[in-house]
mmCIF file of C-alpha atoms and ligand atoms in Angstrom:
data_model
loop_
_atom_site.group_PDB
_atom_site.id
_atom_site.type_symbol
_atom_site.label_atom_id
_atom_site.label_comp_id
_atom_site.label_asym_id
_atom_site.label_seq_id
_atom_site.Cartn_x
_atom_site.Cartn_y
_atom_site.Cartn_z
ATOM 1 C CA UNK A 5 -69.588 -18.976 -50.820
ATOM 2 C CA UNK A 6 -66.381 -20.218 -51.922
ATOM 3 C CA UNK A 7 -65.632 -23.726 -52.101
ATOM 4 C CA UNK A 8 -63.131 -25.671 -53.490
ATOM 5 C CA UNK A 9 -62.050 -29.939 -53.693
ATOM 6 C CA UNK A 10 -59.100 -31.501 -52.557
ATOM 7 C CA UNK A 11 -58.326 -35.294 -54.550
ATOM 8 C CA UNK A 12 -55.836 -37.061 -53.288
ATOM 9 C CA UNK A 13 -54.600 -39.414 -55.407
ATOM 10 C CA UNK A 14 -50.967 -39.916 -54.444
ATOM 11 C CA UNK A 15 -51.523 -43.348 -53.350
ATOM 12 C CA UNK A 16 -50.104 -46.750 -54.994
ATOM 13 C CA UNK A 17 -52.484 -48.787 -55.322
ATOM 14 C CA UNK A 18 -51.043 -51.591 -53.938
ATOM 15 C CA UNK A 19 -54.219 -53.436 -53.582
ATOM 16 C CA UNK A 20 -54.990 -53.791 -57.394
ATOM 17 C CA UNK A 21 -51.709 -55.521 -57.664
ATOM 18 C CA UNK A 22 -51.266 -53.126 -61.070
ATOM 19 C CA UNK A 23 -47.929 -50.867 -61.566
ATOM 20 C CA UNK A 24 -50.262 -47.891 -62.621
ATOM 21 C CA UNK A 25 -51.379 -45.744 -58.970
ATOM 22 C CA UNK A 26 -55.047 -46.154 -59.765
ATOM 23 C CA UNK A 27 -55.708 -42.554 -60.483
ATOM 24 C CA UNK A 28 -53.955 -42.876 -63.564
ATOM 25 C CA UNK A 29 -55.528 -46.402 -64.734
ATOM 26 C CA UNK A 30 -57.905 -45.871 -67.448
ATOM 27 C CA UNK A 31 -61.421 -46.706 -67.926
ATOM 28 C CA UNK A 32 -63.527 -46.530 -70.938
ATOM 29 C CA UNK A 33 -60.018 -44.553 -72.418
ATOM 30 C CA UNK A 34 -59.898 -41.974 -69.712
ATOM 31 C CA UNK A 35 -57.512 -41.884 -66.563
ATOM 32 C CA UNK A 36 -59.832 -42.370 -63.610
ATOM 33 C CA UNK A 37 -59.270 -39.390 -61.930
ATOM 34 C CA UNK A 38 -60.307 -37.092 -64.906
ATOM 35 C CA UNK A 39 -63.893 -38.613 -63.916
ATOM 36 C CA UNK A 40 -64.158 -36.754 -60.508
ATOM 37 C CA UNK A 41 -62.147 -33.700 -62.044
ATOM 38 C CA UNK A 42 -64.584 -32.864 -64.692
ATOM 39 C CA UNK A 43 -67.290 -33.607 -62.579
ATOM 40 C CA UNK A 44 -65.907 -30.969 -59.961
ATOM 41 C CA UNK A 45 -65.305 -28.904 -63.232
ATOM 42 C CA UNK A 46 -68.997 -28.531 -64.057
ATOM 43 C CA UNK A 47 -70.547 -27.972 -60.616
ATOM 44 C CA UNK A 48 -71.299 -24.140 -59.850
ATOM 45 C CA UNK A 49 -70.392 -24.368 -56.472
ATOM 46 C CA UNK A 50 -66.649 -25.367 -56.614
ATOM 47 C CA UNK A 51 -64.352 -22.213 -57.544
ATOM 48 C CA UNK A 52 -60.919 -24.605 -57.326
ATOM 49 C CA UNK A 53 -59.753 -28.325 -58.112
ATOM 50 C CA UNK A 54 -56.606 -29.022 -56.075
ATOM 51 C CA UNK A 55 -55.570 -32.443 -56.607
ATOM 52 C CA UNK A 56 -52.518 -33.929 -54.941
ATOM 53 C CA UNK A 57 -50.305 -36.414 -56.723
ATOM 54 C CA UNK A 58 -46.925 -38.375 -56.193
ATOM 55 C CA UNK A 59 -44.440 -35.974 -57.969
ATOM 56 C CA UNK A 60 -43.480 -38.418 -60.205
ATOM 57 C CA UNK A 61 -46.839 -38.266 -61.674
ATOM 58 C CA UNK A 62 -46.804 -34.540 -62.032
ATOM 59 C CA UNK A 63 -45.132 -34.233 -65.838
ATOM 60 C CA UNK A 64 -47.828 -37.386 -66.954
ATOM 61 C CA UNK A 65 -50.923 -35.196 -65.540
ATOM 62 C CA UNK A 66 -49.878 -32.458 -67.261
ATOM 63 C CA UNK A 67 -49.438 -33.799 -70.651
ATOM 64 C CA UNK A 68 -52.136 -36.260 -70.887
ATOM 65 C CA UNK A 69 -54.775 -33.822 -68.590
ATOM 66 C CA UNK A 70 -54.263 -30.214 -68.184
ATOM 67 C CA UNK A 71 -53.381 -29.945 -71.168
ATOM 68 C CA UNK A 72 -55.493 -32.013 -72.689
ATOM 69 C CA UNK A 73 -59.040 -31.031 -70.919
ATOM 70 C CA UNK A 74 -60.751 -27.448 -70.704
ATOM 71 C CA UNK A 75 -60.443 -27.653 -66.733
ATOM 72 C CA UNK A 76 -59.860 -24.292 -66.029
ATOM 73 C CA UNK A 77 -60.394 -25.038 -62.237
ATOM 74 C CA UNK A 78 -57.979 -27.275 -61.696
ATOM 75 C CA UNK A 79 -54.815 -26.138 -60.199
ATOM 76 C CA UNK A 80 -50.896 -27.091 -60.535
ATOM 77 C CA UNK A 81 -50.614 -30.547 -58.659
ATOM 78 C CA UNK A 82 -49.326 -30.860 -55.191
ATOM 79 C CA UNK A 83 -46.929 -33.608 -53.741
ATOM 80 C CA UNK A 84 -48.728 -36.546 -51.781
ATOM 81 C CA UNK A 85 -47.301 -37.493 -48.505
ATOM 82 C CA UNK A 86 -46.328 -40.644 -46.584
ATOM 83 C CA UNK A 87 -50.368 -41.646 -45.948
ATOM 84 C CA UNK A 88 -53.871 -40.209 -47.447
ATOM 85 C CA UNK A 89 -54.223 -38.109 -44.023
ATOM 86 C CA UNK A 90 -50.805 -36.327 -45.043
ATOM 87 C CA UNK A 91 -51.898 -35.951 -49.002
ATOM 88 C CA UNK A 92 -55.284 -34.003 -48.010
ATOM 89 C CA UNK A 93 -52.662 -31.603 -45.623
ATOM 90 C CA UNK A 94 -50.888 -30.875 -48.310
ATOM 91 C CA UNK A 95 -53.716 -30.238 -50.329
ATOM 92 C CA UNK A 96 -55.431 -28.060 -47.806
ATOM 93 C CA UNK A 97 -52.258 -26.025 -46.865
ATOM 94 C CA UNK A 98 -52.183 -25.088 -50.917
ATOM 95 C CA UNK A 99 -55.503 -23.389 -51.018
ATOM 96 C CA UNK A 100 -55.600 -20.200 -50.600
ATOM 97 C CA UNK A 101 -57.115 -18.285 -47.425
ATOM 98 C CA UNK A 102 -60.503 -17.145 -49.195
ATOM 99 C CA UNK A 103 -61.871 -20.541 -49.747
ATOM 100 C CA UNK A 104 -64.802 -21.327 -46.729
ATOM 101 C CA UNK A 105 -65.989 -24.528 -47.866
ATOM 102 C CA UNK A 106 -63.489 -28.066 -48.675
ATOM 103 C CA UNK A 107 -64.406 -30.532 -50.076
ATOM 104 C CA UNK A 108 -62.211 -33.821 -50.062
ATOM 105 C CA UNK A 109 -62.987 -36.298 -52.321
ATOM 106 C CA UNK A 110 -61.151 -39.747 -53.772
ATOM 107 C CA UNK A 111 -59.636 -39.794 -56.868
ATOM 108 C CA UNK A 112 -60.692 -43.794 -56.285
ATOM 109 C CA UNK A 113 -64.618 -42.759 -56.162
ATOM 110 C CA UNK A 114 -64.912 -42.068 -60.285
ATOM 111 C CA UNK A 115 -68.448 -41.788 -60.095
ATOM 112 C CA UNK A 116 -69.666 -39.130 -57.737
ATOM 113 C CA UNK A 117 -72.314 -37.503 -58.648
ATOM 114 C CA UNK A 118 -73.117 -33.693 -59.210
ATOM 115 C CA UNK A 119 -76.196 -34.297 -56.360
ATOM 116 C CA UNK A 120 -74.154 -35.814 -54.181
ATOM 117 C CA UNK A 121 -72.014 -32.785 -53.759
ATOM 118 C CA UNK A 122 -74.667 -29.827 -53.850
ATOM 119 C CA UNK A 123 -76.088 -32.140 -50.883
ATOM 120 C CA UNK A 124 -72.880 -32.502 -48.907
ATOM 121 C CA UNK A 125 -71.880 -28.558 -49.863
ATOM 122 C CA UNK A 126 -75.280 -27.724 -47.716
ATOM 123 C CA UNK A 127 -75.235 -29.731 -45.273
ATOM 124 C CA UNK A 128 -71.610 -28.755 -44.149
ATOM 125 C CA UNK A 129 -72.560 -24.932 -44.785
ATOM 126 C CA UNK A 130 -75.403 -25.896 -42.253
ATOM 127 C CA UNK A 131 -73.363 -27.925 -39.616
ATOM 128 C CA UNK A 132 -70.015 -27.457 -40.446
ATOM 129 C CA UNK A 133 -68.621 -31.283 -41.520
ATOM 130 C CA UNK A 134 -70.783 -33.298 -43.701
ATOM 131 C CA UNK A 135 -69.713 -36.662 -45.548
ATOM 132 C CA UNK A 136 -71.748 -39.096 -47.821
ATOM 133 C CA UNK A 137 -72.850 -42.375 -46.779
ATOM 134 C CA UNK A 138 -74.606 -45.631 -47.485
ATOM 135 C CA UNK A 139 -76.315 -47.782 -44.888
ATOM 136 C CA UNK A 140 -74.380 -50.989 -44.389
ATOM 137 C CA UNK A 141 -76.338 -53.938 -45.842
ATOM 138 C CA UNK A 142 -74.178 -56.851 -45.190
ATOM 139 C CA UNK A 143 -74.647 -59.193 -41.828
ATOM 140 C CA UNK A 144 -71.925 -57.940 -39.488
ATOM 141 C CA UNK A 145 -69.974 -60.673 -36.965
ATOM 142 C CA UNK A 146 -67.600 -59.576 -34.393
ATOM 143 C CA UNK A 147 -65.145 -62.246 -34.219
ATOM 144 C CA UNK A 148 -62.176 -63.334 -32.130
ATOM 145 C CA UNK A 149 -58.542 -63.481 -33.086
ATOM 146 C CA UNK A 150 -59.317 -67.452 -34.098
ATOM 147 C CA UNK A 151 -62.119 -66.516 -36.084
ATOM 148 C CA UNK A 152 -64.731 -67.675 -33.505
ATOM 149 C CA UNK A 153 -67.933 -65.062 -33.583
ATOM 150 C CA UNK A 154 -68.398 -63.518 -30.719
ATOM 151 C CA UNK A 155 -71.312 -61.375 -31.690
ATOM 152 C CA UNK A 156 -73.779 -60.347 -34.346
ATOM 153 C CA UNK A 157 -73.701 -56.572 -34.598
ATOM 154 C CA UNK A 158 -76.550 -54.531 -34.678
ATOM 155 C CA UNK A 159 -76.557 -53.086 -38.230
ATOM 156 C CA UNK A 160 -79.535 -50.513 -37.948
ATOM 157 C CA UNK A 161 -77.104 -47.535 -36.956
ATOM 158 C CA UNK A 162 -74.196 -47.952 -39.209
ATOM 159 C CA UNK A 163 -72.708 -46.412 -42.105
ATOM 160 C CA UNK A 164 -70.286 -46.777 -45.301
ATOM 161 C CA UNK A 165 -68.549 -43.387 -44.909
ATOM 162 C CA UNK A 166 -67.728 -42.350 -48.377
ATOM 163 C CA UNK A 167 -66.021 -39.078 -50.322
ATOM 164 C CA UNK A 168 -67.318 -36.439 -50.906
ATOM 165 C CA UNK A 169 -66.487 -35.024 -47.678
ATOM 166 C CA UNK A 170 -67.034 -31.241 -47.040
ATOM 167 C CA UNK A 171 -66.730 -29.094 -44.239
ATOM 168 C CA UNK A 172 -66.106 -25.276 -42.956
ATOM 169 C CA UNK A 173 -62.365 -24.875 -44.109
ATOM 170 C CA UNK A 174 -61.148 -23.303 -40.958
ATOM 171 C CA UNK A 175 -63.019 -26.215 -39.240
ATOM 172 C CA UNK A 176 -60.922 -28.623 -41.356
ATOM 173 C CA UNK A 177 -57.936 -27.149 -40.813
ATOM 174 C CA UNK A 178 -58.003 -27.239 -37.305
ATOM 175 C CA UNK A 179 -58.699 -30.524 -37.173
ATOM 176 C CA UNK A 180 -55.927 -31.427 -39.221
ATOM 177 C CA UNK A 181 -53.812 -29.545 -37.033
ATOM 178 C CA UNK A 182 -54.858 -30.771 -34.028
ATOM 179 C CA UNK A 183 -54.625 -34.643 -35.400
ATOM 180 C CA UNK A 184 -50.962 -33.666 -36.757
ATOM 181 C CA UNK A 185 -49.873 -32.361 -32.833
ATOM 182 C CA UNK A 186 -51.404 -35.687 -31.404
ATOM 183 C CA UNK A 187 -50.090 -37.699 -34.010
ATOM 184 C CA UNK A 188 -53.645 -39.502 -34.516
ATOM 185 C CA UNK A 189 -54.246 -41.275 -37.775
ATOM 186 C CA UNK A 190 -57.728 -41.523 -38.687
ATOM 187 C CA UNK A 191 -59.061 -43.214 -42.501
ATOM 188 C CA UNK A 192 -60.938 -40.375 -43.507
ATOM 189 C CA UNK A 193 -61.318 -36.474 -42.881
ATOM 190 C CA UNK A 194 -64.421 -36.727 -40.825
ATOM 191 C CA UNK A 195 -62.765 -38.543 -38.246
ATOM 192 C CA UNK A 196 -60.591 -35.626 -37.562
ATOM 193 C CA UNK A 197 -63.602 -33.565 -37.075
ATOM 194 C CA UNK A 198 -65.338 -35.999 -34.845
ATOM 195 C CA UNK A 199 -62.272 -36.070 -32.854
ATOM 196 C CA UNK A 200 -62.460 -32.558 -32.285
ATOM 197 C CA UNK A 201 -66.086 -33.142 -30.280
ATOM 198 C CA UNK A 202 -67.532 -31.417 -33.680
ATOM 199 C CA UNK A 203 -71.370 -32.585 -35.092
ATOM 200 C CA UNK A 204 -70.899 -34.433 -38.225
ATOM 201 C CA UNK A 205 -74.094 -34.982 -40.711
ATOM 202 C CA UNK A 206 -74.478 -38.079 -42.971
ATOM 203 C CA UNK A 207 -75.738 -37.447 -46.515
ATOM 204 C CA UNK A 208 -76.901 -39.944 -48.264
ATOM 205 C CA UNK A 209 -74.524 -41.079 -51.031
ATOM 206 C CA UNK A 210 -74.895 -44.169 -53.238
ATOM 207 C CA UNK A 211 -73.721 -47.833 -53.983
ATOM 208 C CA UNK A 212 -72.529 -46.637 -57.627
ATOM 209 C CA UNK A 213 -69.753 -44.300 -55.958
ATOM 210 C CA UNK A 214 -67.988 -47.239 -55.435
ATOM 211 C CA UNK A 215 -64.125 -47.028 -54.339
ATOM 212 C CA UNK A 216 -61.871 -48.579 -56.488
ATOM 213 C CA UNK A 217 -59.548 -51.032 -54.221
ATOM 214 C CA UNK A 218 -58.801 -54.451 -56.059
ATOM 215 C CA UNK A 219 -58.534 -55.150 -59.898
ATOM 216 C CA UNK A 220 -62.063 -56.676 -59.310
ATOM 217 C CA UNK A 221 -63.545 -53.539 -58.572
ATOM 218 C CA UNK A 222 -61.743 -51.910 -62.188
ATOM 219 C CA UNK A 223 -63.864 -54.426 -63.846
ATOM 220 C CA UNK A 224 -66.959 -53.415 -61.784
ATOM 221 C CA UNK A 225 -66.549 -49.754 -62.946
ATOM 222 C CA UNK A 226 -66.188 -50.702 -66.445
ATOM 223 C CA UNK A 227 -69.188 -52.555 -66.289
ATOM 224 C CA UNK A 228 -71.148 -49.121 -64.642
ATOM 225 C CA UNK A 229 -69.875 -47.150 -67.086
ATOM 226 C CA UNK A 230 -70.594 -48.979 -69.822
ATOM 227 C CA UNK A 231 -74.540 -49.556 -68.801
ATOM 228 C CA UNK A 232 -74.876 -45.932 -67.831
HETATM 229 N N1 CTP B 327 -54.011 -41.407 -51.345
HETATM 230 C C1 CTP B 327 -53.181 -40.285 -51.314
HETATM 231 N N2 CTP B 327 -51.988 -40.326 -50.631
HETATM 232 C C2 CTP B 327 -51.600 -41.450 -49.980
HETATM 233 C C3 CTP B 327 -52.436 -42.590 -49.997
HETATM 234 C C4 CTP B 327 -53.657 -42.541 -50.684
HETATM 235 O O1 CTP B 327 -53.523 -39.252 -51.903
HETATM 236 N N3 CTP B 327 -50.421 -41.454 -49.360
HETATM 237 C C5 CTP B 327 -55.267 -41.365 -52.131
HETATM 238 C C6 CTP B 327 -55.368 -42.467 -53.184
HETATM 239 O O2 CTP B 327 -54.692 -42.079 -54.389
HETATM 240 C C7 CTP B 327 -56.875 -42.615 -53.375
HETATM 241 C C8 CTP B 327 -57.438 -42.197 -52.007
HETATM 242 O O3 CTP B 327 -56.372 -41.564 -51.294
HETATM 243 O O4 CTP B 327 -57.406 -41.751 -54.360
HETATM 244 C C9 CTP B 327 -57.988 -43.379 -51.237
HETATM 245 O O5 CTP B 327 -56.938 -44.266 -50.905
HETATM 246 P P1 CTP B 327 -56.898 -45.804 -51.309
HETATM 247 O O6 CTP B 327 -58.165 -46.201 -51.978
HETATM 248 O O7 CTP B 327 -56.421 -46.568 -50.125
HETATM 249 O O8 CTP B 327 -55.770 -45.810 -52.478
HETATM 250 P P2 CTP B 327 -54.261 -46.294 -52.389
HETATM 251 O O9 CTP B 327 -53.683 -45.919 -51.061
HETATM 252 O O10 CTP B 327 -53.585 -45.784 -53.612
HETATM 253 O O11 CTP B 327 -54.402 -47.875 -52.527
HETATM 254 P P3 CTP B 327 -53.797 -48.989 -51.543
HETATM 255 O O12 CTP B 327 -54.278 -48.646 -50.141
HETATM 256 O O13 CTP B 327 -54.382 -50.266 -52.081
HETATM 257 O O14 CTP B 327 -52.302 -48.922 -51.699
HETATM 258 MG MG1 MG B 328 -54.496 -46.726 -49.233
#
């Protein structure tokens, strides 16, 4: 079984308020993304890194990472596109035909776990999409345009989605594919793939593969890394 990770990481990061995209702001010393890339590095499964960066970013990765870092998986960047949905396209139309299983995964989500992926590698070998997942914990309100509730949502059956994501590649691709001809948008790959009328299996994933979104959640991931 081949498999092999997309990371997109060609987004701004408007939402930290920071200059820096966020796969390139460092924690602990090291650019956030090289987390998930030696992590991806190091598991047996994955035969190929493909990450996907604005190309302004592409002379800065390769001066202060590949050459840097013994990550003889990782690939020559490709360009990002206009939303995350276009970045993982590009991403996917790079790899090369051999690879069965992809894997997309956040270059926001520093702390993913070598479990984590070994879990959602077999379940989408088993059923063909798989994504990690944590059981929503807050109270959830449906609310009104004004802000008036209009219902407390039952909580029992819903999930965080997460990255990792994996599934069949020619599965992926077609979903892609068929999203890109209806011009649908969706937030994460899975979505695609549900789209498509395709089973998709939660794994579970954990709190500490938290997303980095605000400058609040930088100092969060500090903190984590600094405990573990
Ligand atoms: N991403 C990407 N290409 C885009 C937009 C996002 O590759 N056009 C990547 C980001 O770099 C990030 C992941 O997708 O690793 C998840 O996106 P998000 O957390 O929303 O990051 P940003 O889009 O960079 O942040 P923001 O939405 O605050 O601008
Ligand atoms: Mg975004």
């Amino acid at each position: 079984m081949r498999a092999a990770v997309i990371i997109p990481a060609a987004g701004t990061g408007s939402r930290t308020g920071l200059k820096t995209p966020k796969p390139f702001i460092r924690i602990s010393g090291s650019p956030m993304i090289l987390f998930s890339l030696k992590t991806f590095q190091r598991h047996r499964s994955i035969a190929l890194v493909q990450p996907v960066l604005p190309k302004s970013y592409f002379p800065a990765f390769e001066r202060r990472i590949l050459n840097r870092y013994p990550l003889s998986k990782c690939r020559s960047p490709v360009r990002g596109g206009r939303e995350r949905q276009d970045s993982v396209f590009n991403g996917l139309k790079a790899l090369p035909d051999d690879i069965e299983i992809v894997i997309v995964h956040d270059a926001a989500r520093p702390f993913v776990t070598p479990a984590v992926i070994s879990a959602v590698i077999s379940a989408a070998v088993h059923d063909g999409a798989a994504f990690a997942a944590v059981p929503v914990q807050d109270t959830l309100k449906r609310a009104d345009s004004a802000s008036l509730v209009e219902a407390t949502v039952d909580r029992s059956r819903l999930w965080q989605a997460q990255t990792p994501q994996a599934f069949r590649a020619p599965l992926l691709r077609e979903a892609h594919l068929r999203a890109a001809s209806d011009g649908y948008r969706g937030t994460d790959d899975a979505s695609l793939v549900e789209r498509l009328g395709h089973p998709v299996r939660i794994v579970p994933g954990s709190s500490r593969n938290l997303k980095v979104t605000t400058a609040d959640d930088m100092v969060l991931a500090r903190a984590l890394l600094a405990r573990s």
